[in-house]
């Protein structure tokens, strides 16, 4: 029994050491975070410019393209959240401001390039007219009863 517990403890400590050695330097280094952040940001901005060319060539691919950009932005936001412990508060605020700017740019592009859905009451209006006509035909007017 004691031998099993020792093996389990040893395997857990080995797993913890491996995960700490592989992830700690990458997350604790602000310079590596800055390079990853700038690379992801430039990638998102290049996707923004690509969306204009995609609009002229194949507009049906815009919606999945915008979903991919949104996923990239959320991935970037998650990266900031994971590394906010190691970053100065001013940098975190500036990175979050950058994220909101990217989201605003995405919303603007969606508004400009994707067609808006038109909303109308065409179906409801016809059904209401039909019901009002049926009610008028069934009512008895005082002139007819005399």
XYZ file of C-alpha atoms in Angstrom:
146
model
C 0.000 0.000 0.000
C 2.747 2.431 0.930
C 4.620 1.460 -2.187
C 1.621 2.387 -4.384
C 1.265 5.745 -2.684
C 4.948 6.467 -3.217
C 4.673 5.592 -6.918
C 1.611 7.781 -7.317
C 3.293 10.673 -5.538
C 6.420 10.237 -7.658
C 4.443 10.202 -10.916
C 2.505 13.323 -9.914
C 5.656 15.201 -9.001
C 7.261 14.162 -12.300
C 4.219 15.408 -14.230
C 4.254 18.705 -12.354
C 7.959 19.205 -13.027
C 7.512 18.518 -16.738
C 4.580 20.890 -17.101
C 6.300 23.651 -15.122
C 9.516 23.371 -17.106
C 7.697 23.557 -20.435
C 5.201 26.318 -19.664
C 6.799 28.619 -17.100
C 9.426 30.381 -19.202
C 7.019 31.065 -22.062
C 4.326 32.560 -19.876
C 6.549 34.471 -17.485
C 8.564 36.215 -20.153
C 7.020 39.523 -21.143
C 9.155 39.735 -24.259
C 7.860 36.393 -25.557
C 4.315 37.527 -24.789
C 4.876 40.781 -26.661
C 6.149 38.951 -29.728
C 3.219 36.516 -29.682
C 0.755 39.362 -29.169
C 2.205 41.451 -31.984
C 2.276 38.440 -34.333
C -1.351 37.582 -33.615
C -2.411 41.209 -33.928
C -0.685 41.602 -37.288
C -2.281 38.349 -38.434
C -5.737 39.653 -37.519
C -5.076 42.945 -39.281
C -3.962 41.103 -42.408
C -7.206 39.117 -42.255
C -9.065 42.437 -42.154
C -7.377 43.559 -45.370
C -7.998 40.147 -46.920
C -11.730 40.492 -46.261
C -12.006 43.359 -48.780
C -10.461 41.245 -51.519
C -12.664 38.330 -50.483
C -15.724 40.570 -50.819
C -14.878 41.349 -54.433
C -14.024 37.753 -55.367
C -16.389 35.518 -53.345
C -18.905 37.202 -51.016
C -20.323 33.869 -49.853
C -17.095 33.185 -47.947
C -17.307 36.371 -45.894
C -19.350 34.999 -43.018
C -16.980 32.089 -42.207
C -14.057 34.457 -42.680
C -15.493 36.883 -40.129
C -16.153 34.010 -37.727
C -12.506 33.004 -38.043
C -11.407 36.570 -37.299
C -13.681 36.645 -34.260
C -12.153 33.393 -33.031
C -8.673 34.840 -33.473
C -9.625 37.924 -31.483
C -11.046 35.806 -28.666
C -7.858 33.712 -28.693
C -5.845 36.911 -28.354
C -8.077 38.019 -25.490
C -7.549 34.666 -23.776
C -3.799 35.058 -24.182
C -3.950 38.418 -22.412
C -6.042 36.949 -19.604
C -3.570 34.109 -19.092
C -0.592 36.437 -18.978
C -2.121 39.365 -17.108
C -0.530 38.145 -13.884
C 2.975 38.773 -15.234
C 2.258 42.014 -17.080
C 2.112 45.529 -15.654
C -1.404 46.890 -15.268
C -0.843 49.679 -17.794
C 0.183 47.151 -20.436
C -2.852 44.995 -19.697
C -5.132 48.010 -20.145
C -3.447 48.990 -23.402
C -3.702 45.418 -24.725
C -7.386 45.289 -23.797
C -7.888 48.631 -25.562
C -6.249 47.123 -28.637
C -8.651 44.174 -28.430
C -11.686 46.479 -28.248
C -10.358 48.384 -31.259
C -10.003 45.118 -33.185
C -13.545 44.108 -32.240
C -14.862 47.498 -33.328
C -13.037 47.196 -36.651
C -14.548 43.743 -37.152
C -18.051 45.052 -36.429
C -17.516 47.901 -38.880
C -16.364 45.508 -41.597
C -19.309 43.206 -40.982
C -21.685 46.155 -41.235
C -20.065 47.374 -44.469
C -19.556 44.090 -46.300
C -22.317 41.736 -45.212
C -25.823 42.499 -46.441
C -28.341 43.309 -43.774
C -31.324 41.068 -43.361
C -34.470 42.881 -44.328
C -37.286 42.688 -41.863
C -40.846 43.155 -42.934
C -44.339 42.419 -41.788
C -45.509 41.095 -45.151
C -46.750 37.754 -43.854
C -48.338 39.184 -40.739
C -50.116 41.944 -42.645
C -51.856 39.535 -45.005
C -53.073 37.307 -42.207
C -54.445 40.239 -40.264
C -56.297 41.546 -43.317
C -57.839 38.138 -43.871
C -59.067 37.894 -40.311
C -60.561 41.373 -40.377
C -62.419 40.585 -43.617
C -63.840 37.410 -42.113
C -65.079 39.284 -39.073
C -66.805 41.921 -41.212
C -68.637 39.332 -43.304
C -69.978 37.474 -40.287
C -71.365 40.482 -38.446
C -74.941 41.505 -38.930
C -75.546 45.153 -39.551
C -78.725 46.783 -38.247
C -79.867 47.784 -41.769
C -79.916 44.185 -43.013
C -82.059 42.884 -40.170
C -85.014 45.229 -40.871
